[in-house]
Tab-separated table of C-alpha atoms in Angstrom:
chain	number	residue	atom	x	y	z
I	19	MET	CA	15.427	15.522	-22.023
I	20	GLY	CA	17.332	12.839	-20.158
I	21	LEU	CA	15.169	9.823	-19.480
I	22	GLY	CA	15.767	7.062	-16.989
I	23	ARG	CA	13.557	4.394	-15.541
I	24	GLN	CA	14.202	1.851	-12.883
I	25	LYS	CA	11.848	-0.916	-13.738
I	26	VAL	CA	10.140	-2.463	-10.828
I	27	SER	CA	8.334	-5.660	-10.939
I	28	ILE	CA	6.544	-8.338	-9.051
I	29	PHE	CA	6.779	-12.017	-9.593
I	30	ALA	CA	6.070	-14.744	-12.024
I	31	PHE	CA	6.516	-18.437	-11.805
I	32	ALA	CA	6.776	-21.589	-13.784
I	33	ALA	CA	4.031	-23.982	-14.307
I	34	LEU	CA	3.165	-27.570	-14.065
I	35	PHE	CA	0.018	-29.533	-14.767
I	36	ILE	CA	-1.814	-31.147	-11.879
I	37	LEU	CA	-5.256	-32.323	-10.998
I	38	SER	CA	-7.079	-30.763	-13.941
I	39	SER	CA	-10.401	-31.866	-12.532
I	40	ILE	CA	-9.833	-29.597	-9.523
I	41	ILE	CA	-8.887	-26.676	-11.753
I	42	ALA	CA	-12.194	-26.935	-13.545
I	43	ALA	CA	-14.262	-27.273	-10.408
I	44	THR	CA	-16.531	-24.519	-9.158
I	45	PHE	CA	-15.635	-23.695	-5.576
I	46	ALA	CA	-18.155	-22.498	-3.001
I	47	ALA	CA	-15.442	-20.662	-1.114
I	48	GLN	CA	-14.647	-17.512	0.768
I	49	GLN	CA	-13.549	-14.916	-1.761
I	50	ALA	CA	-11.479	-11.804	-1.087
I	51	PHE	CA	-10.048	-9.201	-3.376
I	52	GLY	CA	-7.410	-6.502	-3.169
I	53	ASP	CA	-5.857	-4.087	-5.651
I	54	GLY	CA	-2.869	-1.780	-5.549
I	55	LEU	CA	-1.435	-3.351	-2.370
I	56	THR	CA	1.745	-5.276	-1.653
I	57	MET	CA	0.320	-7.250	1.267
I	58	GLU	CA	-3.123	-8.536	2.157
I	59	THR	CA	-4.682	-10.709	4.840
I	60	PHE	CA	-7.763	-12.769	4.038
I	61	SER	CA	-10.086	-14.752	6.303
I	62	ALA	CA	-10.941	-18.379	5.642
I	63	THR	CA	-12.928	-21.200	7.189
I	64	LEU	CA	-11.137	-24.554	7.318
I	65	GLY	CA	-13.773	-26.958	8.558
I	66	ASN	CA	-14.494	-25.769	12.104
I	67	ARG	CA	-11.344	-23.650	12.253
I	68	ASN	CA	-11.152	-19.883	11.661
I	69	ALA	CA	-8.021	-19.139	9.700
I	70	ALA	CA	-6.312	-16.241	7.958
I	71	LEU	CA	-4.040	-16.121	4.926
I	72	LEU	CA	-1.326	-13.508	4.569
I	73	VAL	CA	-0.037	-12.771	1.065
I	74	GLN	CA	2.948	-10.442	0.699
I	75	VAL	CA	5.384	-9.406	-2.002
I	76	ASN	CA	8.817	-8.054	-1.179
I	77	PRO	CA	10.111	-5.551	-2.012
I	78	PRO	CA	7.142	-3.376	-2.982
I	79	ILE	CA	9.496	-1.281	-5.100
I	80	LEU	CA	12.000	-3.388	-7.006
I	81	THR	CA	15.254	-1.627	-7.849
I	82	ASP	CA	18.722	-2.915	-8.685
I	83	ALA	CA	19.617	-2.672	-5.005
I	84	SER	CA	16.575	-4.595	-3.731
I	85	ARG	CA	16.371	-7.164	-6.502
I	86	ASN	CA	18.397	-9.694	-4.513
I	87	ASP	CA	15.697	-9.957	-1.847
I	88	ALA	CA	12.661	-10.527	-4.069
I	89	PHE	CA	10.069	-13.024	-2.891
I	90	LEU	CA	6.392	-13.805	-2.577
I	91	LEU	CA	5.194	-14.916	0.853
I	92	PHE	CA	2.170	-16.968	1.926
I	93	ARG	CA	1.376	-17.641	5.564
I	94	LEU	CA	-1.691	-19.582	6.685
I	95	TYR	CA	-2.440	-19.271	10.390
I	96	ASP	CA	-5.119	-19.850	13.019
I	97	ALA	CA	-7.023	-16.581	13.416
I	98	ASN	CA	-7.783	-17.292	17.068
I	99	ASN	CA	-4.220	-17.810	18.335
I	100	ASN	CA	-1.961	-16.615	15.478
I	101	GLN	CA	-0.306	-20.057	15.197
I	102	THR	CA	0.954	-20.969	11.728
I	103	ILE	CA	-0.907	-24.003	10.355
I	104	PRO	CA	1.626	-26.685	9.334
I	105	TYR	CA	1.612	-29.024	6.337
I	106	SER	CA	-0.225	-26.549	4.131
I	107	THR	CA	-0.688	-27.067	0.411
I	108	PHE	CA	-1.364	-24.093	-1.866
I	109	PHE	CA	-2.620	-23.968	-5.446
I	110	ILE	CA	-1.243	-20.742	-6.958
I	111	SER	CA	-1.558	-19.099	-10.368
I	112	VAL	CA	-0.297	-15.711	-11.531
I	113	GLU	CA	-1.380	-13.252	-14.191
I	114	LYS	CA	0.045	-9.844	-15.000
I	115	GLY	CA	-2.445	-7.056	-15.597
I	116	VAL	CA	-6.198	-6.782	-15.205
I	117	GLY	CA	-9.002	-7.442	-17.655
I	118	GLU	CA	-8.765	-8.611	-21.232
I	119	GLY	CA	-5.105	-7.670	-21.507
I	120	ALA	CA	-4.019	-9.863	-18.594
I	121	GLN	CA	-1.170	-12.234	-19.389
I	122	THR	CA	-0.788	-15.643	-17.729
I	123	ILE	CA	2.595	-15.948	-16.057
I	124	MET	CA	2.105	-19.123	-14.043
I	125	PRO	CA	-0.775	-21.544	-14.532
I	126	PRO	CA	-2.083	-23.310	-11.384
I	127	THR	CA	0.876	-24.861	-9.567
I	128	LEU	CA	0.928	-26.836	-6.321
I	129	PHE	CA	3.298	-25.996	-3.467
I	130	HIS	CA	3.545	-27.806	-0.133
I	131	THR	CA	5.187	-26.537	3.055
I	132	GLU	CA	5.589	-28.482	6.282
I	133	SER	CA	6.153	-25.317	8.309
I	134	GLY	CA	3.000	-23.669	6.997
I	135	LEU	CA	5.034	-20.737	5.676
I	136	LEU	CA	5.671	-20.596	1.930
I	137	ARG	CA	8.312	-18.196	0.642
I	138	LEU	CA	8.847	-18.192	-3.119
I	139	LYS	CA	12.355	-16.725	-3.430
I	140	VAL	CA	12.891	-15.203	-6.861
I	141	GLU	CA	16.170	-14.855	-8.756
I	142	PRO	CA	15.280	-12.536	-11.663
I	143	SER	CA	16.947	-13.554	-14.917
I	144	GLU	CA	16.278	-13.767	-18.635
I	145	GLY	CA	15.524	-17.114	-20.213
I	146	GLN	CA	13.416	-20.096	-19.309
I	147	LEU	CA	11.816	-20.172	-15.897
I	148	GLN	CA	12.887	-22.874	-13.471
I	149	ILE	CA	11.577	-24.055	-10.115
I	150	LEU	CA	14.640	-25.216	-8.187
I	151	GLY	CA	13.411	-27.885	-5.846
I	152	THR	CA	11.844	-31.304	-5.510
I	153	GLN	CA	8.316	-32.630	-5.868
I	154	GLU	CA	6.646	-34.996	-3.457
I	155	PRO	CA	5.147	-38.205	-4.963
I	156	PHE	CA	1.528	-37.943	-3.818
I	157	LEU	CA	0.446	-34.700	-5.525
I	158	ASN	CA	3.638	-33.779	-7.390
I	159	ALA	CA	3.634	-30.552	-5.380
I	160	TRP	CA	6.840	-28.558	-5.113
I	161	VAL	CA	8.130	-28.954	-1.556
I	162	ALA	CA	9.494	-26.047	0.456
I	163	ASP	CA	12.644	-26.485	2.531
I	164	PRO	CA	12.343	-26.621	6.366
I	165	GLY	CA	12.336	-22.810	6.462
I	166	GLY	CA	9.456	-22.648	3.981
I	167	THR	CA	11.435	-21.531	0.900
I	168	VAL	CA	11.139	-22.615	-2.728
I	169	ASN	CA	13.687	-21.040	-5.081
I	170	ILE	CA	12.603	-19.842	-8.507
I	171	LYS	CA	14.837	-18.559	-11.300
I	172	GLY	CA	13.649	-16.925	-14.483
I	173	PRO	CA	12.115	-13.821	-16.082
I	174	LEU	CA	10.441	-12.633	-12.891
I	175	PHE	CA	10.458	-9.153	-11.343
I	176	LEU	CA	11.443	-7.672	-14.661
I	177	GLU	CA	8.536	-5.227	-14.951
I	178	GLY	CA	6.316	-3.288	-12.609
I	179	GLY	CA	2.541	-3.283	-12.512
I	180	ILE	CA	-0.463	-5.161	-11.169
I	181	TYR	CA	-0.193	-8.920	-10.717
I	182	HIS	CA	-3.228	-11.109	-10.156
I	183	LEU	CA	-2.768	-14.057	-7.793
I	184	ARG	CA	-5.320	-16.808	-7.567
I	185	VAL	CA	-4.657	-18.725	-4.371
I	186	GLU	CA	-6.440	-21.843	-3.180
I	187	ILE	CA	-5.831	-23.576	0.118
I	188	PHE	CA	-5.710	-27.125	-1.183
I	189	GLY	CA	-5.174	-28.867	2.136
I	190	VAL	CA	-3.705	-28.607	5.637
I	191	ASP	CA	-2.264	-30.715	8.474
I	192	ASN	CA	-1.136	-33.521	6.153
I	193	ILE	CA	-0.178	-33.837	2.486
I	194	ARG	CA	-3.025	-36.337	2.070
I	195	ASN	CA	-5.594	-34.172	3.831
I	196	ILE	CA	-7.184	-32.544	0.762
I	197	PHE	CA	-10.346	-30.463	0.976
I	198	PRO	CA	-13.329	-31.454	-1.195
I	199	PRO	CA	-13.570	-29.190	-4.263
I	200	GLU	CA	-16.657	-27.430	-2.913
I	201	SER	CA	-14.842	-26.573	0.358
I	202	ILE	CA	-11.550	-25.231	-0.977
I	203	PRO	CA	-11.047	-21.595	0.138
I	204	LYS	CA	-10.280	-19.472	-2.885
I	205	PHE	CA	-8.825	-15.951	-3.004
I	206	ASP	CA	-8.134	-13.375	-5.680
I	207	SER	CA	-5.471	-10.810	-4.909
I	208	TRP	CA	-4.039	-8.048	-7.072
I	209	LEU	CA	-0.636	-7.074	-5.706
I	210	SER	CA	1.335	-4.119	-7.012
I	211	VAL	CA	5.011	-3.623	-7.615
I	212	GLY	CA	5.902	0.035	-7.846
I	213	ASP	CA	7.489	1.773	-10.786
I	214	VAL	CA	10.288	4.289	-10.246
I	215	PHE	CA	10.321	6.825	-13.064
I	216	SER	CA	12.821	9.655	-13.408
I	217	GLN	CA	13.098	12.310	-16.101
I	218	ASN	CA	14.622	15.746	-16.569
I	219	VAL	CA	12.261	18.586	-17.417
I	220	ASP	CA	13.345	21.828	-19.069
I	221	TYR	CA	12.212	25.050	-17.447
I	222	LYS	CA	13.633	28.502	-18.205
I	223	SER	CA	16.658	26.957	-19.910
I	224	GLN	CA	17.462	24.745	-16.932
I	225	ALA	CA	17.094	20.977	-16.503
I	226	TYR	CA	15.394	19.689	-13.340
I	227	ASN	CA	15.123	16.020	-12.457
I	228	THR	CA	11.641	14.889	-11.472
I	229	THR	CA	10.914	11.455	-10.000
I	230	ILE	CA	7.580	9.655	-9.761
I	231	ILE	CA	7.191	6.480	-7.721
I	232	SER	CA	3.966	4.752	-8.676
I	233	TYR	CA	3.001	2.173	-6.064
I	234	TYR	CA	0.149	0.917	-8.221
I	235	ASP	CA	1.312	0.439	-11.822
I	236	ARG	CA	3.851	1.630	-14.347
I	237	VAL	CA	4.199	5.319	-15.181
I	238	ARG	CA	3.675	6.248	-18.814
I	239	ASP	CA	3.055	9.307	-21.012
I	240	PHE	CA	4.940	11.682	-18.714
I	241	SER	CA	5.164	15.312	-19.830
I	242	PHE	CA	5.773	18.793	-18.457
I	243	ASP	CA	4.190	21.958	-19.854
I	244	PRO	CA	6.460	24.890	-18.875
I	245	ASN	CA	3.831	27.450	-19.886
I	246	LYS	CA	1.205	25.968	-17.574
I	247	GLU	CA	3.830	24.808	-15.043
I	248	GLN	CA	2.012	21.480	-15.054
I	249	PHE	CA	3.146	17.862	-14.857
I	250	THR	CA	1.050	15.162	-16.533
I	251	TRP	CA	1.424	11.374	-16.482
I	252	SER	CA	-0.729	8.274	-16.591
I	253	MET	CA	-0.798	4.619	-15.637
I	254	PRO	CA	-2.966	1.628	-16.590
I	255	PHE	CA	-6.187	1.264	-14.596
I	256	ASP	CA	-9.351	-0.807	-14.990
I	257	TRP	CA	-12.372	1.415	-14.241
I	258	ASN	CA	-14.879	-1.451	-14.219
I	259	VAL	CA	-17.173	-0.418	-11.356
I	260	SER	CA	-18.215	-3.974	-10.481
I	261	ARG	CA	-14.577	-4.956	-10.064
I	262	ILE	CA	-13.814	-1.846	-8.021
I	263	LYS	CA	-16.688	-2.489	-5.596
I	264	ASP	CA	-15.405	-6.019	-4.943
I	265	THR	CA	-11.815	-4.897	-4.423
I	266	ASN	CA	-9.757	-3.166	-1.743
I	267	ILE	CA	-8.056	-0.451	-3.797
I	268	PHE	CA	-5.392	2.024	-2.763
I	269	VAL	CA	-3.595	4.193	-5.327
I	270	HIS	CA	-0.424	5.895	-4.131
I	271	GLU	CA	1.692	8.128	-6.374
I	272	GLU	CA	4.767	9.843	-4.930
I	273	VAL	CA	6.197	12.854	-6.777
I	274	LYS	CA	9.605	14.384	-6.046
I	275	ILE	CA	10.321	17.873	-7.434
I	276	PRO	CA	13.558	19.844	-6.885
I	277	LYS	CA	13.015	22.791	-4.568
I	278	SER	CA	15.293	24.739	-6.897
I	279	LEU	CA	12.526	24.606	-9.531
I	280	SER	CA	11.346	28.100	-8.662
I	281	GLY	CA	7.592	28.645	-8.583
I	282	ILE	CA	6.858	24.912	-8.392
I	283	GLY	CA	9.318	23.172	-6.083
I	284	ASP	CA	8.983	25.966	-3.558
I	285	ALA	CA	5.186	26.284	-3.801
I	286	THR	CA	3.020	25.664	-0.736
I	287	SER	CA	-0.280	24.788	-2.424
I	288	PHE	CA	-1.099	22.771	-5.512
I	289	THR	CA	-3.813	21.988	-7.999
I	290	ALA	CA	-3.994	18.243	-8.674
I	291	THR	CA	-6.423	16.070	-10.647
I	292	VAL	CA	-7.047	12.458	-11.610
I	293	ASN	CA	-8.968	12.109	-14.868
I	294	GLY	CA	-10.184	15.652	-14.347
I	295	ASN	CA	-11.362	15.055	-10.763
I	296	PRO	CA	-9.854	17.442	-8.190
I	297	ILE	CA	-7.527	15.828	-5.631
I	298	THR	CA	-7.894	17.706	-2.350
I	299	GLY	CA	-7.773	17.246	1.410
I	300	ARG	CA	-6.377	13.937	2.637
I	301	MET	CA	-6.014	12.748	-0.983
I	302	LEU	CA	-3.009	15.032	-1.522
I	303	ALA	CA	-0.160	15.163	0.983
I	304	VAL	CA	2.526	17.832	0.676
I	305	ASP	CA	5.879	17.230	2.374
I	306	PRO	CA	8.536	19.947	2.234
I	307	TYR	CA	10.405	18.567	5.260
I	308	SER	CA	11.791	15.113	4.531
I	309	SER	CA	14.406	16.362	2.054
I	310	GLN	CA	16.434	19.541	1.946
I	311	LYS	CA	16.597	19.478	-1.842
I	312	GLU	CA	13.255	17.991	-2.901
I	313	LEU	CA	9.581	18.697	-2.348
I	314	THR	CA	7.589	15.472	-2.053
I	315	LEU	CA	3.880	15.139	-2.808
I	316	HIS	CA	1.675	12.072	-2.367
I	317	TYR	CA	-1.555	11.175	-4.109
I	318	LEU	CA	-3.425	8.930	-1.607
I	319	ILE	CA	-6.607	7.646	-3.242
I	320	ASN	CA	-8.730	4.993	-1.565
I	321	LYS	CA	-11.577	2.806	-2.767
I	322	ASN	CA	-14.376	5.284	-2.080
I	323	ASP	CA	-12.446	7.989	-3.911
I	324	VAL	CA	-12.062	5.709	-6.928
I	325	ILE	CA	-15.771	4.797	-6.935
I	326	ASN	CA	-16.709	8.487	-6.878
I	327	MET	CA	-14.359	9.180	-9.758
I	328	ALA	CA	-15.580	6.211	-11.798
I	329	SER	CA	-18.970	7.857	-12.381
I	330	THR	CA	-17.244	10.711	-14.219
I	331	VAL	CA	-14.826	8.629	-16.283
I	332	ALA	CA	-15.715	7.891	-19.897
I	333	GLN	CA	-16.745	4.316	-20.607
I	334	GLY	CA	-13.894	2.266	-21.967
I	335	SER	CA	-11.174	4.317	-20.261
I	336	SER	CA	-8.177	2.145	-19.443
I	337	GLY	CA	-5.983	4.428	-17.378
I	338	MET	CA	-5.599	7.049	-14.702
I	339	THR	CA	-4.288	10.413	-15.871
I	340	PHE	CA	-2.676	12.650	-13.256
I	341	THR	CA	-1.951	16.379	-13.354
I	342	LEU	CA	-0.037	18.499	-10.882
I	343	GLY	CA	0.812	22.188	-10.780
I	344	PRO	CA	1.170	25.074	-8.313
I	345	ALA	CA	-1.953	26.861	-7.123
I	346	SER	CA	-2.377	30.430	-5.979
I	347	ALA	CA	-1.227	31.128	-2.430
I	348	GLN	CA	-3.700	29.912	0.156
I	349	SER	CA	-3.875	29.947	3.933
I	350	ALA	CA	-2.938	26.690	5.634
I	351	GLN	CA	-5.599	25.030	7.765
I	352	THR	CA	-5.563	22.457	10.512
I	353	THR	CA	-5.998	18.967	9.112
I	354	GLY	CA	-9.238	17.221	10.046
I	355	GLU	CA	-8.280	13.726	8.937
I	356	ILE	CA	-5.057	12.048	7.844
I	357	LEU	CA	-4.416	8.770	6.044
I	358	THR	CA	-1.503	6.458	6.783
I	359	ASP	CA	1.012	5.906	4.017
I	360	THR	CA	-0.238	2.323	3.574
I	361	GLY	CA	-3.857	3.444	3.165
I	362	ASN	CA	-4.926	1.033	5.897
I	363	ILE	CA	-5.996	3.501	8.593
I	364	ASN	CA	-7.620	6.922	8.494
I	365	VAL	CA	-7.195	9.067	11.611
I	366	VAL	CA	-9.994	11.546	12.312
I	367	LEU	CA	-8.792	14.499	14.406
I	368	GLN	CA	-10.903	16.814	16.561
I	369	TRP	CA	-9.585	19.670	18.713
I	370	THR	CA	-11.090	21.221	21.844
I	371	PRO	CA	-11.388	24.153	21.898
I	372	SER	CA	-11.834	24.462	18.146
I	373	GLN	CA	-10.006	27.816	18.218
I	374	LEU	CA	-6.400	26.894	19.009
I	375	ASN	CA	-4.107	29.314	20.842
I	376	ALA	CA	-0.515	29.244	21.990
I	377	ASN	CA	0.350	28.587	25.652
I	378	THR	CA	-3.096	27.104	26.200
I	379	GLN	CA	-3.879	23.451	26.775
I	380	SER	CA	-5.652	21.951	23.769
I	381	THR	CA	-7.281	18.517	23.759
I	382	LEU	CA	-6.882	16.295	20.720
I	383	ASN	CA	-9.333	13.440	20.133
I	384	LEU	CA	-8.136	10.762	17.704
I	385	SER	CA	-10.519	8.241	16.138
I	386	PHE	CA	-8.962	5.405	14.133
I	387	VAL	CA	-11.016	4.244	11.151
I	388	ASP	CA	-10.438	1.390	8.701
I	389	GLY	CA	-9.085	2.998	5.544
I	390	PHE	CA	-10.950	0.635	3.220
I	391	SER	CA	-14.323	0.003	4.856
I	392	GLY	CA	-14.671	3.370	6.577
I	393	GLN	CA	-15.738	1.576	9.762
I	394	GLN	CA	-14.565	2.665	13.200
I	395	ILE	CA	-11.840	0.367	14.550
I	396	THR	CA	-13.093	-1.075	17.836
I	397	ASP	CA	-9.884	-2.873	18.840
I	398	ASP	CA	-7.105	-1.139	20.784
I	399	VAL	CA	-4.718	0.834	18.550
I	400	ASN	CA	-1.087	1.312	19.586
I	401	TYR	CA	0.405	4.561	18.334
I	402	ASP	CA	3.039	7.247	18.802
I	403	LEU	CA	2.292	10.977	18.524
I	404	ARG	CA	4.798	13.715	17.706
I	405	VAL	CA	4.471	17.414	16.902
I	406	PHE	CA	7.127	19.554	15.195
I	407	ASP	CA	7.283	23.293	14.658
I	408	ASN	CA	7.829	24.928	11.276
I	409	ASN	CA	11.615	24.609	11.694
I	410	GLY	CA	11.411	20.868	12.310
I	411	SER	CA	12.074	21.057	16.062
I	412	GLN	CA	10.095	18.576	18.146
I	413	VAL	CA	7.743	20.272	20.621
I	414	PHE	CA	5.690	17.246	21.732
I	415	SER	CA	6.392	13.502	21.788
I	416	GLN	CA	4.542	10.579	23.341
I	417	THR	CA	5.266	6.954	22.454
I	418	GLY	CA	3.579	3.718	23.413
I	419	LEU	CA	0.120	5.282	23.466
I	420	ILE	CA	-3.029	3.139	23.321
I	421	ALA	CA	-6.329	4.235	21.801
I	422	LYS	CA	-8.792	2.041	23.686
I	423	GLY	CA	-11.513	0.805	21.388
I	424	GLY	CA	-9.969	2.842	18.547
I	425	THR	CA	-10.271	6.233	20.286
I	426	GLY	CA	-7.539	8.196	22.044
I	427	THR	CA	-7.172	11.597	23.708
I	428	GLN	CA	-4.062	13.709	24.268
I	429	THR	CA	-3.449	17.187	25.709
I	430	ILE	CA	-0.973	19.455	23.943
I	431	ASP	CA	0.308	22.943	24.823
I	432	PHE	CA	1.624	24.757	21.734
I	433	PRO	CA	4.494	27.088	22.709
I	434	SER	CA	3.889	29.821	20.105
I	435	ASP	CA	1.864	30.867	17.077
I	436	ASP	CA	3.080	28.682	14.215
I	437	ASN	CA	2.174	26.094	11.625
I	438	TYR	CA	2.960	22.753	13.255
I	439	ARG	CA	3.478	19.344	11.701
I	440	MET	CA	1.848	16.396	13.482
I	441	GLU	CA	2.845	12.761	13.041
I	442	VAL	CA	0.722	9.782	14.076
I	443	GLN	CA	2.530	6.461	13.780
I	444	VAL	CA	0.366	3.340	14.126
I	445	THR	CA	2.493	0.575	15.667
I	446	GLY	CA	-0.067	-2.195	16.085
I	447	ILE	CA	-3.649	-3.233	16.730
I	448	THR	CA	-4.512	-5.483	19.656
I	449	LYS	CA	-7.551	-7.715	19.814
I	450	ASP	CA	-8.553	-9.554	22.975
I	451	GLY	CA	-6.810	-12.896	23.267
I	452	GLN	CA	-4.496	-12.342	20.320
I	453	GLY	CA	-1.062	-10.926	19.697
I	454	VAL	CA	-0.374	-7.491	18.266
I	455	ASP	CA	-1.383	-7.196	14.593
I	456	GLN	CA	1.294	-5.143	12.827
I	457	THR	CA	0.064	-5.718	9.292
I	458	ARG	CA	-1.733	-2.360	9.208
I	459	ASN	CA	1.086	-0.209	10.572
I	460	GLY	CA	1.809	3.097	8.916
I	461	VAL	CA	2.577	6.775	9.361
I	462	ALA	CA	0.219	9.703	8.802
I	463	ARG	CA	1.077	13.382	9.067
I	464	GLY	CA	-0.917	16.565	9.046
I	465	THR	CA	-0.863	20.271	9.770
I	466	VAL	CA	-1.910	22.151	12.922
I	467	VAL	CA	-2.273	25.930	12.611
I	468	VAL	CA	-1.988	28.039	15.789
I	469	PRO	CA	-3.932	30.232	16.169
I	470	GLU	CA	-6.719	28.404	14.330
I	471	PHE	CA	-10.137	29.999	13.981
I	472	SER	CA	-13.529	28.737	12.946
I	473	ILE	CA	-13.543	27.259	9.458
I	474	GLY	CA	-16.190	29.780	8.466
I	475	THR	CA	-13.688	32.630	8.593
I	476	PHE	CA	-11.637	31.145	5.777
I	477	VAL	CA	-12.143	30.160	2.183
I	478	VAL	CA	-11.838	26.381	2.027
I	479	PRO	CA	-8.553	25.639	0.279
I	480	ALA	CA	-8.313	23.394	-2.733
I	481	VAL	CA	-5.473	21.511	-1.122
I	482	ILE	CA	-4.906	20.874	2.582
I	483	ALA	CA	-1.215	20.525	3.357
I	484	VAL	CA	-1.271	17.027	4.770
I	485	ILE	CA	2.290	15.903	5.264
I	486	ILE	CA	3.127	12.257	5.029
I	487	GLY	CA	6.672	12.494	3.632
I	488	ALA	CA	9.520	11.577	5.845
I	489	THR	CA	9.117	7.876	5.549
I	490	ILE	CA	7.157	6.313	2.725
I	491	ILE	CA	9.481	3.454	3.347
I	492	VAL	CA	8.791	-0.046	2.293
I	493	SER	CA	9.742	-1.479	5.648
I	494	ARG	CA	7.040	0.675	7.312
I	495	ARG	CA	4.405	-0.141	4.776
I	496	PHE	CA	4.996	-3.791	4.996
I	497	MET	CA	7.078	-4.883	7.933
I	498	THR	CA	9.676	-7.558	7.873
I	499	ILE	CA	8.652	-11.131	8.435
I	500	SER	CA	10.422	-11.496	11.741
I	501	SER	CA	8.932	-8.462	13.458
I	502	GLY	CA	5.656	-7.932	11.700
I	503	LEU	CA	4.081	-11.219	10.826
I	504	GLY	CA	4.104	-12.796	14.273
I	505	LEU	CA	5.533	-16.071	13.005
I	506	LYS	CA	5.513	-18.913	15.479
């Protein structure tokens, strides 16, 4: 078999001693946790000021082409008006991995930025790590340039996986304005850099290239059983339930199979598992449309899914094991809920009447739910809605829609009996008195079957054909700084 891997990685930095008494202090601070993400926003209290901290890594998938634009971004801003807070000082440390096997990459290091935006620009290279900049005399903190950038050169972004950032807001408004140790906001974030894995599999004397993009951690132990027509692979994962409950987790695996792989690449339903647990409904998205030559499937596993699985996983397990293979032919069904490709928002769909028919007005109610907490979003959600027939022709399109208080309604007239593909694109969330929050944007796609009858007339399928394909694109998952972060 021909084997190729594009290694993807996150970041690592150099270190420098400073203020060891602060390092050892116990902070009574706001704590927040995330896992398997490439961007997070945390809330913080700075005296009498409500603030938020954005942490982002770019690009989420590091390839040879994207390596030149690798950076880690921190933005501290006023949560009430979205204004960046100037003269911010951050205490940052980095570890790779989770648990006992975690490796320290950068011990606590101070950075100061007058603009309030800190962008650690990484030049990946072998050899000793260097921070290319100057240090101010008061704290010996590395100082960002007027645009907020500190350049780093060294063995960074050389490997994919989970990276643990410990971030402390050391001070704001002035380099000498340092918070007391007991008031320093402290955050723990686990950011992922995806792994792009590609390997040929032999089937009936032919070689077929299969690609897996793991947005959580590195792919390992890949195999294909031609007799079972089953793919198997794994990745590192810490199943500690206490850690999982304190963490926003989203596991996304993207599998690309040639459509020419007869019986698999042209299948319409699949049997998928994670550590023996069936992956069904919104957890498995099947996309035959985004590529003429490849079938794309997405494992979309959120925190609640992981918690449910954890009770069945043997104690001491240190990985997720995935399986994928074709299932027997099953009837498609209308999707009841769809998850955005970032995992941030779940869209619950309800049709009236429940029995859909062609050339008849049907009312669609959309409820937008936080993908991590499961709570209804009560702010206004901006979204676009499109419907395509089985040939990919657009039959309905509305842009610039607003779901007031997280709920929207649209009327659609389906022109004929068909299996339709529906796309909901979240373009922003608006809260009273604030600008549009684009940090949770994403695209979700699902299936609408016309005519559709009562669920009781069908056998519930093992896999609902939820289609997210088309654009699991990094720029949609985590928008560019200029358009998505609302910098001021």
